[in-house]
Tab-separated table of C-alpha atoms and ligand atoms in Angstrom:
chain	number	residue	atom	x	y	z
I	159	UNK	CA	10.866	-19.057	2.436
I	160	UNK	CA	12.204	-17.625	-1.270
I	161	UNK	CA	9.796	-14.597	-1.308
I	162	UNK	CA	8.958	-12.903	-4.831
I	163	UNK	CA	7.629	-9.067	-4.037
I	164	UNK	CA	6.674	-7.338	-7.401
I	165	UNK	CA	6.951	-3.601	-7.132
I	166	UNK	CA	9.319	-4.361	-4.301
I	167	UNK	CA	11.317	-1.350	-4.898
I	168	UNK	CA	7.835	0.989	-4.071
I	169	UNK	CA	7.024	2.698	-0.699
I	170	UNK	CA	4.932	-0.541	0.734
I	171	UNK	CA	7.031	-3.147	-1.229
I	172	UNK	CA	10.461	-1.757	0.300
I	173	UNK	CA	9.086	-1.705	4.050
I	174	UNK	CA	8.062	-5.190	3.386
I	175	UNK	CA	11.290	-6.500	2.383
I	176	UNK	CA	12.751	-4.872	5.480
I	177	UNK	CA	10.110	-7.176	7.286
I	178	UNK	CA	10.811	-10.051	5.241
I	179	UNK	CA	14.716	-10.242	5.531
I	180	UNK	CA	14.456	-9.469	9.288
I	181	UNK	CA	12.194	-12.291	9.778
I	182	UNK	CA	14.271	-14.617	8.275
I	183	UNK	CA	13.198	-14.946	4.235
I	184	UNK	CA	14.745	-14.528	1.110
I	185	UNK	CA	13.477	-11.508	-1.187
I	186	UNK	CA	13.625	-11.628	-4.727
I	187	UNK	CA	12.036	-8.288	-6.272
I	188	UNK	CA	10.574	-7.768	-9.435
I	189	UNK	CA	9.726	-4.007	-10.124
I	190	UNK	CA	9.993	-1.636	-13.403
I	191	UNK	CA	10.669	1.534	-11.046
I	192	UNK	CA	8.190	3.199	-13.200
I	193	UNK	CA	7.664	5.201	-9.837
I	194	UNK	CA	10.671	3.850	-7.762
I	195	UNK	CA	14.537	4.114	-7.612
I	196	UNK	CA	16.783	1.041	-7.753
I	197	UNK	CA	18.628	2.510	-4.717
I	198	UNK	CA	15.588	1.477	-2.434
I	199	UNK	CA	16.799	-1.871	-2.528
I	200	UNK	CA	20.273	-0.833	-1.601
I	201	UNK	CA	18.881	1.191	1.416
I	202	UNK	CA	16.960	-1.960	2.645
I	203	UNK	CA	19.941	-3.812	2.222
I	204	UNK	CA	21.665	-1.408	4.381
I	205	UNK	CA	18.682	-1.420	6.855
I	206	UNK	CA	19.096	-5.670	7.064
I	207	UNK	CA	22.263	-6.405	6.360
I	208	UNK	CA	21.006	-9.229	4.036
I	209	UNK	CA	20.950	-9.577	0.139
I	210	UNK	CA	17.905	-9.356	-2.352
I	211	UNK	CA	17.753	-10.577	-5.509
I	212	UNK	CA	16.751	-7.685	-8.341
I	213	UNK	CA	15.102	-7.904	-11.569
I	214	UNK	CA	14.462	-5.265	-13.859
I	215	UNK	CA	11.210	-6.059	-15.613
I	216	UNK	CA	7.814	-5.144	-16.474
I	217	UNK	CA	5.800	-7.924	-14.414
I	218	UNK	CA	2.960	-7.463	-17.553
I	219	UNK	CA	5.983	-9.343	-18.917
I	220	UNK	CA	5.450	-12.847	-19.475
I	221	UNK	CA	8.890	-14.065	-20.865
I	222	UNK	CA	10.510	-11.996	-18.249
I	223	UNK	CA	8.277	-13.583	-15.163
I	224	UNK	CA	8.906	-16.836	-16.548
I	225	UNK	CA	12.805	-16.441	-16.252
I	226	UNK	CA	12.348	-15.219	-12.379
I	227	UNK	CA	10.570	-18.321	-11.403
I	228	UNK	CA	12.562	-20.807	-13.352
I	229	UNK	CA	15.624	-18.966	-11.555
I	230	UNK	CA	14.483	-19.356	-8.108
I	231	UNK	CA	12.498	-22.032	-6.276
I	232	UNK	CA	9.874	-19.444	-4.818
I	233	UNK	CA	7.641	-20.438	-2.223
I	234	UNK	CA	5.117	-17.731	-2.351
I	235	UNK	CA	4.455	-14.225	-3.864
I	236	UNK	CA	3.806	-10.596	-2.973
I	237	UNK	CA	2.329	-8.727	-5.323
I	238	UNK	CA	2.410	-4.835	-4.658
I	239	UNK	CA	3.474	-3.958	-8.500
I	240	UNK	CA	0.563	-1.660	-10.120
I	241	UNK	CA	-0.185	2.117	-10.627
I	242	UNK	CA	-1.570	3.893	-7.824
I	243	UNK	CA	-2.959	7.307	-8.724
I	244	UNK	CA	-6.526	7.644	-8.491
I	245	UNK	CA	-6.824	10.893	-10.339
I	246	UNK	CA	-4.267	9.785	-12.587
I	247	UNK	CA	-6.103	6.251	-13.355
I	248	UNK	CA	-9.503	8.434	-14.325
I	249	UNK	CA	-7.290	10.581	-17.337
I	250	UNK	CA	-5.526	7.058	-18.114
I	251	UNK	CA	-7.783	4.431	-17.881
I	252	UNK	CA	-6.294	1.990	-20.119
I	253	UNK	CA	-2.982	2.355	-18.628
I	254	UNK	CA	-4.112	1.525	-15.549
I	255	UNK	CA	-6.788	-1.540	-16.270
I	256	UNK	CA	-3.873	-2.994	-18.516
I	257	UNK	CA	-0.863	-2.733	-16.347
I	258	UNK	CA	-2.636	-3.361	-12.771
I	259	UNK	CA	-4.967	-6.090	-14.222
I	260	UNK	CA	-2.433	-8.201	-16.571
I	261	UNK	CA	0.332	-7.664	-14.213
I	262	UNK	CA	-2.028	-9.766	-11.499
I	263	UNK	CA	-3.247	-12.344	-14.372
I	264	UNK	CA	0.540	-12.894	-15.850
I	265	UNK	CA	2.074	-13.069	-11.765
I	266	UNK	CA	-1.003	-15.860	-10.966
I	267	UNK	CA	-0.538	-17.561	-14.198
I	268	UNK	CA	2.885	-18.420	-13.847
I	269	UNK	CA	2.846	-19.009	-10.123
I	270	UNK	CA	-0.036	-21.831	-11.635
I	271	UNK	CA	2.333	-23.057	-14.015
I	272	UNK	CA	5.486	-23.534	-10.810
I	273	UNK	CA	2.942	-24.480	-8.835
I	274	UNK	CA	3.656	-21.634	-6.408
I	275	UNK	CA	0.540	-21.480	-4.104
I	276	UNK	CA	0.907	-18.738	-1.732
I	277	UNK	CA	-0.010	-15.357	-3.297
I	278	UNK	CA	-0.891	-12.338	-1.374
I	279	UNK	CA	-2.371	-9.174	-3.056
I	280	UNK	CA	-2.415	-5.497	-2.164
I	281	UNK	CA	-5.795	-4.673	-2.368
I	282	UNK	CA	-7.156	-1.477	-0.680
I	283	UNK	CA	-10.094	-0.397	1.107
I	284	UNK	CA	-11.480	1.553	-1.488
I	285	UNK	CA	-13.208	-1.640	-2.806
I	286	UNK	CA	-16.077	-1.264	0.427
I	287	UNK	CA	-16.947	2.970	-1.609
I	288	UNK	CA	-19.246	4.263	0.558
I	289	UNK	CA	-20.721	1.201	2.773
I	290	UNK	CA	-21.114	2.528	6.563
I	291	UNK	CA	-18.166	2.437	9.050
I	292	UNK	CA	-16.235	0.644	10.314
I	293	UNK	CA	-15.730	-1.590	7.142
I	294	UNK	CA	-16.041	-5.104	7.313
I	295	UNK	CA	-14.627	-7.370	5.290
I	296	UNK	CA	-17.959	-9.505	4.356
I	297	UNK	CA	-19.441	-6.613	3.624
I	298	UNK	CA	-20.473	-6.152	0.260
I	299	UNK	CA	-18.132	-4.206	-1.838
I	300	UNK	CA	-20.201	-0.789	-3.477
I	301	UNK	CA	-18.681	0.851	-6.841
I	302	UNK	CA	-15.623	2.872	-6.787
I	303	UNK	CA	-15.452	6.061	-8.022
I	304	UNK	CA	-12.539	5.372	-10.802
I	305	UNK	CA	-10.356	3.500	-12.325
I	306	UNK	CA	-7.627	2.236	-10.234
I	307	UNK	CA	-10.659	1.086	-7.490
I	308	UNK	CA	-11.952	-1.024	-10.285
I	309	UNK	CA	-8.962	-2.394	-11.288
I	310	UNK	CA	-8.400	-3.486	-7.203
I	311	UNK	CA	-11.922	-4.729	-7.019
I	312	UNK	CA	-11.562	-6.749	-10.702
I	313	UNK	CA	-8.167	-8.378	-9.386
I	314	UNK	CA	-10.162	-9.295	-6.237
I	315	UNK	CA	-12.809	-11.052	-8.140
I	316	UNK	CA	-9.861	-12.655	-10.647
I	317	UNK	CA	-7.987	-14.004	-7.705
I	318	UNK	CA	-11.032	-15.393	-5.890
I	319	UNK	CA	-12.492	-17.584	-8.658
I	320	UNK	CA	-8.769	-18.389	-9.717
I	321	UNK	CA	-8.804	-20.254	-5.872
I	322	UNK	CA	-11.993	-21.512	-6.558
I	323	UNK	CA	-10.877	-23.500	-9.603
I	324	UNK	CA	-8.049	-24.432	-7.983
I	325	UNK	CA	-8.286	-25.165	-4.429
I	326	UNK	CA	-4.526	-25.834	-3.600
I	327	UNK	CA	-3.812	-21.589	-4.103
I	328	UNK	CA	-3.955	-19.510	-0.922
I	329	UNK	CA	-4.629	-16.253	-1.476
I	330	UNK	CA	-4.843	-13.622	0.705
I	331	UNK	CA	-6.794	-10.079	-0.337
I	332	UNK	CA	-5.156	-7.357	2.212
I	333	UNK	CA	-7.086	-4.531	2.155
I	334	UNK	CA	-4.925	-1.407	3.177
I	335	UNK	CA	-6.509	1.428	4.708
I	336	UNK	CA	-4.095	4.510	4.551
I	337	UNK	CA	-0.520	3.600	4.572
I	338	UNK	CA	1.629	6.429	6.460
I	339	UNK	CA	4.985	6.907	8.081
I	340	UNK	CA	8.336	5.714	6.933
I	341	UNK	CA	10.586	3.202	8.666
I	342	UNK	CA	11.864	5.053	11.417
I	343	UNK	CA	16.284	5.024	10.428
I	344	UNK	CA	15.193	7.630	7.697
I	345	UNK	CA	16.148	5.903	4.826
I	346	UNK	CA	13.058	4.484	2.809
I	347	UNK	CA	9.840	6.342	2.769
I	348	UNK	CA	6.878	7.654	0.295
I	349	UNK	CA	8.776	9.923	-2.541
I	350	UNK	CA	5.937	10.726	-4.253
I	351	UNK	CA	6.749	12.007	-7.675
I	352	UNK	CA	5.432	15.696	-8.570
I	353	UNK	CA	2.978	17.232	-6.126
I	354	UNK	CA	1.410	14.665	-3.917
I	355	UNK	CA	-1.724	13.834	-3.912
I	356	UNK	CA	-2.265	11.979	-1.041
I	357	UNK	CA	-2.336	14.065	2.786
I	358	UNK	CA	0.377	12.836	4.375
I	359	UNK	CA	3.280	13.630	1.831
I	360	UNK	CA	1.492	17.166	1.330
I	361	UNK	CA	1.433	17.592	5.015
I	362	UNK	CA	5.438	16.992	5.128
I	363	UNK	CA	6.604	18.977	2.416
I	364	UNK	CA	3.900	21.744	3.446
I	365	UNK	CA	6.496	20.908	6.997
I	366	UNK	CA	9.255	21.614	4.471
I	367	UNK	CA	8.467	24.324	2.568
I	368	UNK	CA	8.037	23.073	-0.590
I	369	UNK	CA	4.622	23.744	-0.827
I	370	UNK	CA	2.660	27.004	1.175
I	371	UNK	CA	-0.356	24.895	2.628
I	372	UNK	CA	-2.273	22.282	2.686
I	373	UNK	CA	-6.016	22.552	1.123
I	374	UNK	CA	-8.115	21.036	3.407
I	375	UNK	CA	-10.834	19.257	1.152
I	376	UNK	CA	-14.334	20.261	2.559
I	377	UNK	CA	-15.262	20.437	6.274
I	378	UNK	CA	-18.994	19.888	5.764
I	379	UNK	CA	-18.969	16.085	6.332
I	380	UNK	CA	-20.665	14.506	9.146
I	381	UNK	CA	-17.730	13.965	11.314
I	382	UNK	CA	-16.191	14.749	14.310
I	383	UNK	CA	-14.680	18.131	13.371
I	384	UNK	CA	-16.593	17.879	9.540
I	385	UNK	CA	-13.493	17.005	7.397
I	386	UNK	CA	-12.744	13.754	6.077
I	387	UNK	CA	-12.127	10.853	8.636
I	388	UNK	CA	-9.919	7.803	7.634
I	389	UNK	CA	-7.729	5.334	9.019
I	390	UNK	CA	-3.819	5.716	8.963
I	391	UNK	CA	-2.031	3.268	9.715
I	392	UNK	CA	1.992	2.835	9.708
I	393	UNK	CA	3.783	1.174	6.768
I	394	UNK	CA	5.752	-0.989	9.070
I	395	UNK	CA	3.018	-2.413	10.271
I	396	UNK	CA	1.329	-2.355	7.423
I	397	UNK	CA	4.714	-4.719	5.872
I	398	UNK	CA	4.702	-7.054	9.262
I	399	UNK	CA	0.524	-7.720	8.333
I	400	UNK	CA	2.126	-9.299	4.936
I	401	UNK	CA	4.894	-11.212	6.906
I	402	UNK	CA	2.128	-12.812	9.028
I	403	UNK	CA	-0.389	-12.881	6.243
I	404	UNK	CA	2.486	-15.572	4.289
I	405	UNK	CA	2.989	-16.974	7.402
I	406	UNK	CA	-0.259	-17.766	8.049
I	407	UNK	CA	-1.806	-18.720	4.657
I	408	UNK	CA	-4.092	-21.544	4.362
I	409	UNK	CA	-6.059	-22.836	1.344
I	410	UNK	CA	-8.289	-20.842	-0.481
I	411	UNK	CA	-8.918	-17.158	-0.212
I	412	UNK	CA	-8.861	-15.182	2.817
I	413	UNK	CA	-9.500	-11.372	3.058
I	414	UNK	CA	-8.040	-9.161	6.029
I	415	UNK	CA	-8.546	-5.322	6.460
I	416	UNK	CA	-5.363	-4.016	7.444
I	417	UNK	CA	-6.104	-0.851	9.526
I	418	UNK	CA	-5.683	0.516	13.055
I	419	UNK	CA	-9.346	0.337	13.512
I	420	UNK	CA	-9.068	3.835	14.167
I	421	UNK	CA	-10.696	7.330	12.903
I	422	UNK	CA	-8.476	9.915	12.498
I	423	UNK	CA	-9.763	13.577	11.202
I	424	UNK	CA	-7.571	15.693	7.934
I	425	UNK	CA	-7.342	18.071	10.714
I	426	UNK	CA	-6.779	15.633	13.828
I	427	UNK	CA	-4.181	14.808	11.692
I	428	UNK	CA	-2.330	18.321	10.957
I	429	UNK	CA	-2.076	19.210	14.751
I	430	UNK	CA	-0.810	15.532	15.707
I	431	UNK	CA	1.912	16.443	13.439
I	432	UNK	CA	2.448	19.689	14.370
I	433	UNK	CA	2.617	18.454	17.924
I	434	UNK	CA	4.637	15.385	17.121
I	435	UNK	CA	7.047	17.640	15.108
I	436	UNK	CA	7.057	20.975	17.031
I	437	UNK	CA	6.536	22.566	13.190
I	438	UNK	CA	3.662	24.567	12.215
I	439	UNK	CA	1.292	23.442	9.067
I	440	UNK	CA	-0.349	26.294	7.366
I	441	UNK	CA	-3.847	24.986	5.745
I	442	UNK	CA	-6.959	26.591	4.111
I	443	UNK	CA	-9.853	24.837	4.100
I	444	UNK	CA	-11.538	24.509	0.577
I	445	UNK	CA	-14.081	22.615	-1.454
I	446	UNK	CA	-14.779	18.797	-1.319
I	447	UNK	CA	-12.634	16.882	-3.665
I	448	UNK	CA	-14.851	14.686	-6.039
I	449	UNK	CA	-15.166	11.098	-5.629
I	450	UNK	CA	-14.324	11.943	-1.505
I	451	UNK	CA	-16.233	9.797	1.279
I	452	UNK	CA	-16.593	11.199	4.521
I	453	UNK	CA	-15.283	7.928	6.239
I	454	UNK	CA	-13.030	5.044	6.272
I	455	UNK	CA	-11.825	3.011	8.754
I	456	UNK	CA	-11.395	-0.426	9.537
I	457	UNK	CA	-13.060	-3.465	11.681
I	458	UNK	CA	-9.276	-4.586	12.425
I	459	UNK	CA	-10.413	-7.421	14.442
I	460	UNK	CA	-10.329	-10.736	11.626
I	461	UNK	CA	-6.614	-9.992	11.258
I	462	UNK	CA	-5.800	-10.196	15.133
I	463	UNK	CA	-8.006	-13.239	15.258
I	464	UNK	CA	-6.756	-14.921	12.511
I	465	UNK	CA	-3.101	-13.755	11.942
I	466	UNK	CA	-2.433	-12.595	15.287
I	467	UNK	CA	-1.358	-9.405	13.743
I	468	UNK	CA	-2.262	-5.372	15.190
I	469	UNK	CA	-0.926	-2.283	14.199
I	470	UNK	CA	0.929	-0.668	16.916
I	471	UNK	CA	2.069	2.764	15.966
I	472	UNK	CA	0.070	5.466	16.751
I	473	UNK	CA	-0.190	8.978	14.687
I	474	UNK	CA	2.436	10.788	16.723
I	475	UNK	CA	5.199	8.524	15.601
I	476	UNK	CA	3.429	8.254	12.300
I	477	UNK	CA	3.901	11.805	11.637
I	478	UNK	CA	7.502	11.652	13.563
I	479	UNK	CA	8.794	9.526	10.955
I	480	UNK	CA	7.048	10.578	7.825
I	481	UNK	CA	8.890	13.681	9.096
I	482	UNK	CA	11.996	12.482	9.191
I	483	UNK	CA	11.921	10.783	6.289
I	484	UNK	CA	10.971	14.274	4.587
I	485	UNK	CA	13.751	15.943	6.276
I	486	UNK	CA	16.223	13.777	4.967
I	487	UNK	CA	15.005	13.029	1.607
I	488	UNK	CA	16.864	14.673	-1.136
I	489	UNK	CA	15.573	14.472	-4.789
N	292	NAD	P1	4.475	2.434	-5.242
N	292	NAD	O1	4.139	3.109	-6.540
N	292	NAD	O2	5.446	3.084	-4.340
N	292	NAD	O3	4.989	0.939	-5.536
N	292	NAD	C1	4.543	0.190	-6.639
N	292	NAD	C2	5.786	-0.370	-7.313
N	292	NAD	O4	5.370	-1.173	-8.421
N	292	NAD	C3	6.715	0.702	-7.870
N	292	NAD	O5	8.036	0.453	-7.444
N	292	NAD	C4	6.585	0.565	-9.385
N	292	NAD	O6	7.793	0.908	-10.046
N	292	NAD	C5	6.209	-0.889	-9.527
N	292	NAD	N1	5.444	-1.252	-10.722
N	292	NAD	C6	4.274	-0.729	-11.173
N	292	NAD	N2	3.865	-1.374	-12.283
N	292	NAD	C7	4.782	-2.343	-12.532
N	292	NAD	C8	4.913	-3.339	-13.521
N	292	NAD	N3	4.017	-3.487	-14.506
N	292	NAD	N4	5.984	-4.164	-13.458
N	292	NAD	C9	6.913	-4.052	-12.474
N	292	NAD	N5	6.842	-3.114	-11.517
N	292	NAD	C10	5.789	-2.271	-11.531
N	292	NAD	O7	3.079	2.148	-4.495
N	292	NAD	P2	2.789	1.627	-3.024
N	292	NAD	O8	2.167	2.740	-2.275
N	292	NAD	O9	3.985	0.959	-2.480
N	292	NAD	O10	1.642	0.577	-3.342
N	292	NAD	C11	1.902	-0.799	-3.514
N	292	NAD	C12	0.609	-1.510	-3.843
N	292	NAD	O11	-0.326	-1.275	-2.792
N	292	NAD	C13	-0.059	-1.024	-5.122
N	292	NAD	O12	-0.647	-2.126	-5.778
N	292	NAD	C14	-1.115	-0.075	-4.611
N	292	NAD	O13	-2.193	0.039	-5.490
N	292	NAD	C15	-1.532	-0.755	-3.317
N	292	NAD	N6	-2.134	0.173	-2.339
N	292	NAD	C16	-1.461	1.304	-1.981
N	292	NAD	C17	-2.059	2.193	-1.080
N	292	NAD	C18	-1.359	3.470	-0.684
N	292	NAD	O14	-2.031	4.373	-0.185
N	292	NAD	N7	-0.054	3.605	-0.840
N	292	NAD	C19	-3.318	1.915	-0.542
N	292	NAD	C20	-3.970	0.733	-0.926
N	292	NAD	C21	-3.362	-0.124	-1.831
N	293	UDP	N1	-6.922	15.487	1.780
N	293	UDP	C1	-6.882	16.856	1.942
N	293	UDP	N2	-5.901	17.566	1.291
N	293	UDP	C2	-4.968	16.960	0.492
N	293	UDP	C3	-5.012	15.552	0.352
N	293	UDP	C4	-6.020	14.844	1.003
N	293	UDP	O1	-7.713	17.429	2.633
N	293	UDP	O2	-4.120	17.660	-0.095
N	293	UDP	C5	-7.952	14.706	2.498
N	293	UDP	C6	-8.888	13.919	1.579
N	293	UDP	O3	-9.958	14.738	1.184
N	293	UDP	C7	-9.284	12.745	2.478
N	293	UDP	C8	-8.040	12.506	3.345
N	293	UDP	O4	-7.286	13.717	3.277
N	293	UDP	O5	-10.345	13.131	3.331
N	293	UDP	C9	-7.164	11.363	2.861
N	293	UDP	O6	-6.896	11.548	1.479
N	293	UDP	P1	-5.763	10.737	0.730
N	293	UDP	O7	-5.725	11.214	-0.696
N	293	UDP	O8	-4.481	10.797	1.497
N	293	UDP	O9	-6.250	9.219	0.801
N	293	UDP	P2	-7.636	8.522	0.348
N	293	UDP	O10	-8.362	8.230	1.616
N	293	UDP	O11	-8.364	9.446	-0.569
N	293	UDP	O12	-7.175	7.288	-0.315
């Protein structure tokens, strides 16, 4: 199949392609690289061996959308392209309602207008807030605490009465839980820009020595060791759920958690890492962080039915080759 990924040049959208062009598609990426480099793309093409197809744009873009589809014959979409920040997303709310909402309207509205029917979104699993583990996905979804939640839960909603109305779209809603690791030759990874906020890219250049420790947010929650509990799982499977997602797509809208299914602990997490990586983590261990649940992890089992998809990394070679990736990665 001709594959459009927007925001294909992004830590989830480059591991995809990787998955695409090794199973056998065509990838033609649409991305701004308002938090990506171009060379991505030439590091999965060194990964594959295989071509992609680059465009330059802002996918809020109409015009510019229009020219990608009436350049191609596409036979289904990926759409990763959208800001991802949650802090970020509460100082700029209109940044992030406008670019992660229209992006999703303008990509659906042309695919409409090419009759393109298979669309799969990156949604995430902050659309269940704080419903009780593990999360299901008929669950009903609770409030998010900010912005960029909203604007996953809002694009949900769009997409699903978008198949309603027209019954030939099918749409799949992949809810990632947290997306770790890197793809394991070292070359593509998370780059975060600035100081991450998310665990795993602290943890690593913590590892590096770029940053003196980790702050350990709160270790008064009702879990195993009382910090916060969620479910990593490894990008590359997290890009081979999309690949059999597309694959898989019937009419109408289907929604798959994409998780391990498994709980693992902030500080489960440092000492698999430490282990995995014979490297020490220094950490302190300091208030909650607002807007924090004390859980999140998946019921995995709808994707295996249906898809025939499971993760299969586990944390050690999680942390092995968000490590490596780290090690490598030069500014
Ligand atoms: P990323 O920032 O690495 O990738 C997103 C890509 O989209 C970037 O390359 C960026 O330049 C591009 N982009 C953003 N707005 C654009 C626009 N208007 N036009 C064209 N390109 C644009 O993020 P990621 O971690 O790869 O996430 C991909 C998707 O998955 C996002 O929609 C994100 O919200 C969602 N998601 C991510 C996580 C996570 O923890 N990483 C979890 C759940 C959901
Ligand atoms: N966390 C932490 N220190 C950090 C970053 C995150 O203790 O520097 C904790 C956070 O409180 C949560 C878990 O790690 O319990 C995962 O947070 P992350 O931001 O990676 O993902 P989230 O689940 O919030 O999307």
């Amino acid at each position: 199949m001709n594959i459009l990924v927007t925001g294909g040049a992004g830590y989830i959208g480059s591991h995809t392609c990787v998955a695409l062009l090794e199973a056998g598609h065509s990838v033609i990426v649409a991305d701004n690289l308002c938090n990506s480099k171009a060379d991505t793309l030439d590091k999965v093409k060194r990964i594959t061996n295989k071509e992609i197809t680059f465009y330059e744009i802002d996918v809020t873009d109409e015009a510019a959308v229009d020219r990608v589809f009436s350049n191609h014959h596409l036979d289904g979409v990926i759409h990763f392209a959208g800001l991802k920040a949650v802090g970020e997303s509460v100082e700029k709310p209109i940044a992030y309602y406008y670019n992660n909402i229209v992006s999703t309207l303008v990509v659906v509205k042309i695919c409409q207008e090419y009759n393109v029917k298979r669309f799969v979104f990156s949604s995430s699993a902050t659309v269940y807030g704080d419903n009780t583990v593990p999360f299901v996905e008929t669950m009903n979804l609770l409030p998010t605490t900010n912005p960029y939640g909203e604007t996953k839960a809002i694009g949900e909603r769009i997409l699903t009465d978008i198949a309603k109305a027209n019954p030939a779209f099918s749409i799949s809603l992949l809810r990632y839980f947290n997306p770790v690791g890197a793809h394991e030759s070292g070359l593509i990874g998370e780059a975060p820009n600035g100081i991450p906020n998310n665990l795993m890219p602290y943890i690593s250049q913590v590892a590096k020595g770029k940053l003196k420790k980790l702050r350990v947010f709160g270790n008064d929650y009702s879990t195993v060791d009382g910090t916060g509990v969620r479910d990593f799982i490894h990008v590359v499977d997290l890009a081979e759920g999309h690949v059999a997602a597309l694959d898989n797509i019937t009419e109408g809208v289907h929604i798959y958690n994409l998780g391990t299914g498994q709980g693992t602990s902030v500080i489960e997490l440092v000492k698999a890492f430490e282990e995995a990586n014979g490297i020490e983590v220094p950490y302190e261990i300091v208030d909650r962080r607002p807007g924090d649940i004390a859980s999140c992890y998946a019921d995995a089992s709808k994707a295996k039915r249906e898809l025939g998809w499971t993760a299969k990394h586990d944390v050690k070679s999680m942390c092995r080759d968000s490590w490596r990736f780290e090690k490598n990665y030069k500014e």
